[in-house]
PDB file of C-alpha atoms in Angstrom:
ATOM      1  CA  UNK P 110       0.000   0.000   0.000  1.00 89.00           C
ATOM      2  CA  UNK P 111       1.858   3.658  -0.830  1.00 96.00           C
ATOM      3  CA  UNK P 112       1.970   6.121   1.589  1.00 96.00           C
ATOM      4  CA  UNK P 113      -1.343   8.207  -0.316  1.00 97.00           C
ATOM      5  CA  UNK P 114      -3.648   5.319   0.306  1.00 97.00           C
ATOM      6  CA  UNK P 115      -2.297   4.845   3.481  1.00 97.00           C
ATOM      7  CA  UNK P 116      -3.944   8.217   4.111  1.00 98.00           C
ATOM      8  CA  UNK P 117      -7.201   7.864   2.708  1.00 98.00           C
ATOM      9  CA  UNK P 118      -7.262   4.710   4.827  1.00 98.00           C
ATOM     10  CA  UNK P 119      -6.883   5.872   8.037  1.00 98.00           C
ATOM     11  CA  UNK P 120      -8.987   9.178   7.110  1.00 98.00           C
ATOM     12  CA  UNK P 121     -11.888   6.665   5.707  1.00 98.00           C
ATOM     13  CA  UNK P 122     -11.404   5.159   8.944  1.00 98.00           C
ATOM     14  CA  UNK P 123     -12.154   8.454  11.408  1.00 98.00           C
ATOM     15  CA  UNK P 124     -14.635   9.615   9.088  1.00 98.00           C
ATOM     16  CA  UNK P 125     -16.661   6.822   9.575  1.00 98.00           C
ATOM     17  CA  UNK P 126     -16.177   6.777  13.145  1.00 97.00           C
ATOM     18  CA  UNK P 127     -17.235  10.123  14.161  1.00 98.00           C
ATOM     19  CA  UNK P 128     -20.362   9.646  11.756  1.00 98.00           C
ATOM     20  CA  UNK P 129     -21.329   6.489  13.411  1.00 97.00           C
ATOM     21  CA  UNK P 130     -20.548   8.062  17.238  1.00 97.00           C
ATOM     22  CA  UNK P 131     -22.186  11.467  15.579  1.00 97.00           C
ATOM     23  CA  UNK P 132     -19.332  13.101  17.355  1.00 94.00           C
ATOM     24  CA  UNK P 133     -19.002  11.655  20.550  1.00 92.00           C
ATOM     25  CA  UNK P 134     -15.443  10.151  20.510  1.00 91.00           C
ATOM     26  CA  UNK P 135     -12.611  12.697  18.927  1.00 96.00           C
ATOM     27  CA  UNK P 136     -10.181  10.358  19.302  1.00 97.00           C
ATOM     28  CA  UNK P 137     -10.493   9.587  15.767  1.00 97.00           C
ATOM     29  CA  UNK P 138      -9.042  12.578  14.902  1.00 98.00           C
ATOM     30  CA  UNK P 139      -6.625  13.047  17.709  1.00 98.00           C
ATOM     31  CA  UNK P 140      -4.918   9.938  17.030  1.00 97.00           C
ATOM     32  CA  UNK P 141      -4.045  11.507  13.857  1.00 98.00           C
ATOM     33  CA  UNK P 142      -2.850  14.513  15.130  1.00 98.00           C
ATOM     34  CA  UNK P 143       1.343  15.498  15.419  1.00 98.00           C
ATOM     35  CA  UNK P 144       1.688  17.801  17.944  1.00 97.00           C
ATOM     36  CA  UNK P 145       2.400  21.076  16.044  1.00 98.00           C
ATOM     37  CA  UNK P 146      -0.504  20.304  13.742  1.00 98.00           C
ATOM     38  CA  UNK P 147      -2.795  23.423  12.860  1.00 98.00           C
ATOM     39  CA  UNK P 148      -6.056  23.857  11.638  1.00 98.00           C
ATOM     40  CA  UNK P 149      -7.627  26.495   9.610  1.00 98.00           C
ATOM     41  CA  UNK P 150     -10.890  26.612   8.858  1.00 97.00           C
ATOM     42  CA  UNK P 151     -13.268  29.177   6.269  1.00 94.00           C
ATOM     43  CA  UNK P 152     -15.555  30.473   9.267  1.00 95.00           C
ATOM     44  CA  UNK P 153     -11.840  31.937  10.950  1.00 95.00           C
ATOM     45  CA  UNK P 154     -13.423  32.246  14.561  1.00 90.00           C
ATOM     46  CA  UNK P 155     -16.521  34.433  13.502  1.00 94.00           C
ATOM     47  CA  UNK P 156     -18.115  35.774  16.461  1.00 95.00           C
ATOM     48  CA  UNK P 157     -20.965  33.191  15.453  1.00 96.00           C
ATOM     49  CA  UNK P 158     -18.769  30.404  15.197  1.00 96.00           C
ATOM     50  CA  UNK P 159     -15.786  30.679  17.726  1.00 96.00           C
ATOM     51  CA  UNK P 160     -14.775  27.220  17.895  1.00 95.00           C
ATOM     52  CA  UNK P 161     -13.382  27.584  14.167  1.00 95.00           C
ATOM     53  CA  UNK P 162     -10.616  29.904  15.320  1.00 97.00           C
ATOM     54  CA  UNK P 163      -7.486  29.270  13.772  1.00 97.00           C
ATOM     55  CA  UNK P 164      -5.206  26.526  15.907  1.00 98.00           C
ATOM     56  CA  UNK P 165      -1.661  25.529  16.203  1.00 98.00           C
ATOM     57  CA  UNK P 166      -1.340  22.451  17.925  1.00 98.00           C
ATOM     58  CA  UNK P 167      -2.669  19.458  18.612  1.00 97.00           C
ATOM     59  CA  UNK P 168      -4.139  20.809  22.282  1.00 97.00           C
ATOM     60  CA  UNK P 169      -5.548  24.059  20.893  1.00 98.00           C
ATOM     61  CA  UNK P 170      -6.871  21.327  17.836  1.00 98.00           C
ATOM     62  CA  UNK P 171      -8.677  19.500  21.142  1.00 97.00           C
ATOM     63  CA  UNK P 172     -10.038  22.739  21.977  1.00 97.00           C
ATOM     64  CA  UNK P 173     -11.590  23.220  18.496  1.00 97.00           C
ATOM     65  CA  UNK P 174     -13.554  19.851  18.812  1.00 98.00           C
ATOM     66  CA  UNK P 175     -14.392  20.521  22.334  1.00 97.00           C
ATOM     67  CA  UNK P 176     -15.880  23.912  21.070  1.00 96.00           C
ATOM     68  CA  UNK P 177     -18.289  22.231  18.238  1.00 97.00           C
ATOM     69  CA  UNK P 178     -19.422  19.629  19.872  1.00 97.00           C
ATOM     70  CA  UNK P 179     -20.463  22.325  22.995  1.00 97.00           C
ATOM     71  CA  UNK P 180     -22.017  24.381  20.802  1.00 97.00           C
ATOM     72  CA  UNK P 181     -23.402  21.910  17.958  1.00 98.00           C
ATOM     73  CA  UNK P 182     -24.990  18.104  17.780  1.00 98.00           C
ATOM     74  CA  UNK P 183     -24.002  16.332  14.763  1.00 98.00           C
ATOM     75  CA  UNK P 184     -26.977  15.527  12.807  1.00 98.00           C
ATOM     76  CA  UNK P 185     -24.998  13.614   9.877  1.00 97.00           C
ATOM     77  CA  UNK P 186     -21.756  13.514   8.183  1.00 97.00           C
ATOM     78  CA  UNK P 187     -21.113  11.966   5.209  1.00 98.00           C
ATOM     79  CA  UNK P 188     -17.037  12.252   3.513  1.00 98.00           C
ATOM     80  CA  UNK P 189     -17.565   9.851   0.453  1.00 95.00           C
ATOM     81  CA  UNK P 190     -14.734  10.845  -1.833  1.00 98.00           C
ATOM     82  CA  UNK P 191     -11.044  11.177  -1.457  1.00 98.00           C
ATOM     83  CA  UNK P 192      -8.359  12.359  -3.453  1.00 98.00           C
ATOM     84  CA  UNK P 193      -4.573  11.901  -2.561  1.00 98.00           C
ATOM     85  CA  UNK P 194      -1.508  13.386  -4.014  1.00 97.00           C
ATOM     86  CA  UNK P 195       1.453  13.148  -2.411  1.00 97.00           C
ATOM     87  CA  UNK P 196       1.535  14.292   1.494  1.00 97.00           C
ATOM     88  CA  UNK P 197      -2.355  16.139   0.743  1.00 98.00           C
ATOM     89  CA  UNK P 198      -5.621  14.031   0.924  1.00 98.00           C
ATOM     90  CA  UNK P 199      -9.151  16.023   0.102  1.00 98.00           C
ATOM     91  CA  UNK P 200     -11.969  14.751   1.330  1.00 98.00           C
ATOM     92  CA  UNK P 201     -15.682  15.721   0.114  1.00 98.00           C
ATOM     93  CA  UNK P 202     -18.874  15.859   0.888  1.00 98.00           C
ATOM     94  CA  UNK P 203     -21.876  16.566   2.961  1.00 98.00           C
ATOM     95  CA  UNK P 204     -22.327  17.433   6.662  1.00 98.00           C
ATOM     96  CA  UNK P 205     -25.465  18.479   8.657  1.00 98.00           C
ATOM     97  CA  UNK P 206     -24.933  20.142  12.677  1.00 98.00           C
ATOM     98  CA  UNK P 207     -27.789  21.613  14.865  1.00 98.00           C
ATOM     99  CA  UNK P 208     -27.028  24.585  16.426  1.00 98.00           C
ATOM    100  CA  UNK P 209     -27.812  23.788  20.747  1.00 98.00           C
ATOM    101  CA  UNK P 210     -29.098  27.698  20.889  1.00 98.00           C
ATOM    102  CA  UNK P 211     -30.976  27.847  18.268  1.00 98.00           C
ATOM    103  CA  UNK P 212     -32.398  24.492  17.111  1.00 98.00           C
ATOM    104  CA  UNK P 213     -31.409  25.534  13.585  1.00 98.00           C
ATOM    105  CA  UNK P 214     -29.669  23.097  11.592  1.00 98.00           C
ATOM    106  CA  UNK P 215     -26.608  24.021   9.189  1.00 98.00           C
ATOM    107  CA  UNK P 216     -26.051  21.408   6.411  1.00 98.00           C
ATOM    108  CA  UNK P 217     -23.506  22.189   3.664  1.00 98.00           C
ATOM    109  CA  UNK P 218     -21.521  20.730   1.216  1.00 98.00           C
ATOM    110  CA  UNK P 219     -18.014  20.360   2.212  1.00 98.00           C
ATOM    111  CA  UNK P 220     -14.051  20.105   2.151  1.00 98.00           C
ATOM    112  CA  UNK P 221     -11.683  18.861   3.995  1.00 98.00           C
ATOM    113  CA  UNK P 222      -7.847  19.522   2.893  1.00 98.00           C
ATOM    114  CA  UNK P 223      -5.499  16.921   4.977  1.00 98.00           C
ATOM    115  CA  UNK P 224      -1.680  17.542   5.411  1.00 98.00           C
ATOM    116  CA  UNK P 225       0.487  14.617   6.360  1.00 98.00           C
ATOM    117  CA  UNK P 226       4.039  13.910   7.964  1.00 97.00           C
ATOM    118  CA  UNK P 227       5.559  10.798   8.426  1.00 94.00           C
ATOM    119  CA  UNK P 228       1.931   9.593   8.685  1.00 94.00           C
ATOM    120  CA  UNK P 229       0.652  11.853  11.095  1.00 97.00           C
ATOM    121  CA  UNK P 230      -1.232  15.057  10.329  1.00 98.00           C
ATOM    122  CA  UNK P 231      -0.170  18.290  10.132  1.00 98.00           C
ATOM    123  CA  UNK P 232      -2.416  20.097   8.567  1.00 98.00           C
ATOM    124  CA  UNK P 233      -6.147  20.349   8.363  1.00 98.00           C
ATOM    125  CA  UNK P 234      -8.220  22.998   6.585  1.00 98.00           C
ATOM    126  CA  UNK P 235     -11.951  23.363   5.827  1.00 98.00           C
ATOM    127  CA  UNK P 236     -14.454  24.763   4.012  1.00 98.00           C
ATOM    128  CA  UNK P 237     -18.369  24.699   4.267  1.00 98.00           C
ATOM    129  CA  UNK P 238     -21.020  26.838   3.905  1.00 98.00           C
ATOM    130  CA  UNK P 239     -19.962  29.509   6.886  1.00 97.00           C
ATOM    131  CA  UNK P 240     -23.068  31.940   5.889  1.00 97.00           C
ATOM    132  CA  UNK P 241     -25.572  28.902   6.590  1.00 98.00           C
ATOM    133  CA  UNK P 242     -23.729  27.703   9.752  1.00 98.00           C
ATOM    134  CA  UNK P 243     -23.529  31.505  11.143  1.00 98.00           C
ATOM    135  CA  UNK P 244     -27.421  32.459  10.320  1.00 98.00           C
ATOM    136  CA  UNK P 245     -28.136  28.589  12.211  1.00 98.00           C
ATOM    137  CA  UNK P 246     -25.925  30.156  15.210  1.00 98.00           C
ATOM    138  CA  UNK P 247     -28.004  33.431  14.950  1.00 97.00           C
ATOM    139  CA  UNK P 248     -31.196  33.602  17.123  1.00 95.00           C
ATOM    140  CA  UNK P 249     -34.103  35.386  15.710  1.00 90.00           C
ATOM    141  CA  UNK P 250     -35.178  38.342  16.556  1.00 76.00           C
ATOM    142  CA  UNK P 251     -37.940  39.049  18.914  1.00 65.00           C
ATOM    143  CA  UNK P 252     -41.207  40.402  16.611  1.00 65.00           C
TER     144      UNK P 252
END
């Protein structure tokens, strides 16, 4: 097996875990993680959505998942197609959280950009629909 389906393994592998757990067990993506991993992610900490601040190692990563699943319940999550080239993976597809405020519900498309070292991570950004995931964070206004 190379190295670049060595990573899509182990990434089908935590994907399908924290679907089937809906969240409840990050070890799947801790055991990944090198410890000067970052993360970056499109929403960059909006006020909205502060979990998705920018983070630089693998405790401050631990802190971003302790942040989502505070403020969100995983509703479904579904990363169906992979793409490797050299130390990157992509992963695509579709997620669904519900805001524990509001009730709403954010579902987006999305994508997942994976940076490996040596096998471990070392890089993770994202990208989903941050305008839908802020207006689920968003309470509405009193009429």
């Amino acid at each position: 097996m190379s190295q670049e389906e060595a990573n899509i393994a182990r990434l089908k592998d935590a994907y399908a875990r924290w679907s089937e757990q809906k969240g409840a067990d990050c070890g799947c993506w801790m055991n990944l993680m090198a410890d000067d991993a970052t993360l970056r992610s499109l929403a960059e900490g909006a006020p909205e959505l502060p979990f998705a601040a920018q983070r630089r190692s693998r405790q401050e990563i631990q802190d971003y998942l302790d942040g989502l699943l505070r403020d969100w319940e995983m509703v479904e999550a579904d990363m169906n197609d992979f793409i490797a080239q050299g130390d990157r993976v992509v992963a695509m597809g579709r997620v669904a959280w519900r805001n524990r405020a509001t009730g709403k519900v954010a579902a987006s498309r999305k994508v997942d950009i994976w940076q490996f070292r040596n096998g471990d991570v070392v890089g993770f950004e994202e990208f989903f629909d941050t305008a839908g995931a802020v207006a689920a964070a968003t309470p509405e206004a009193a009429s």
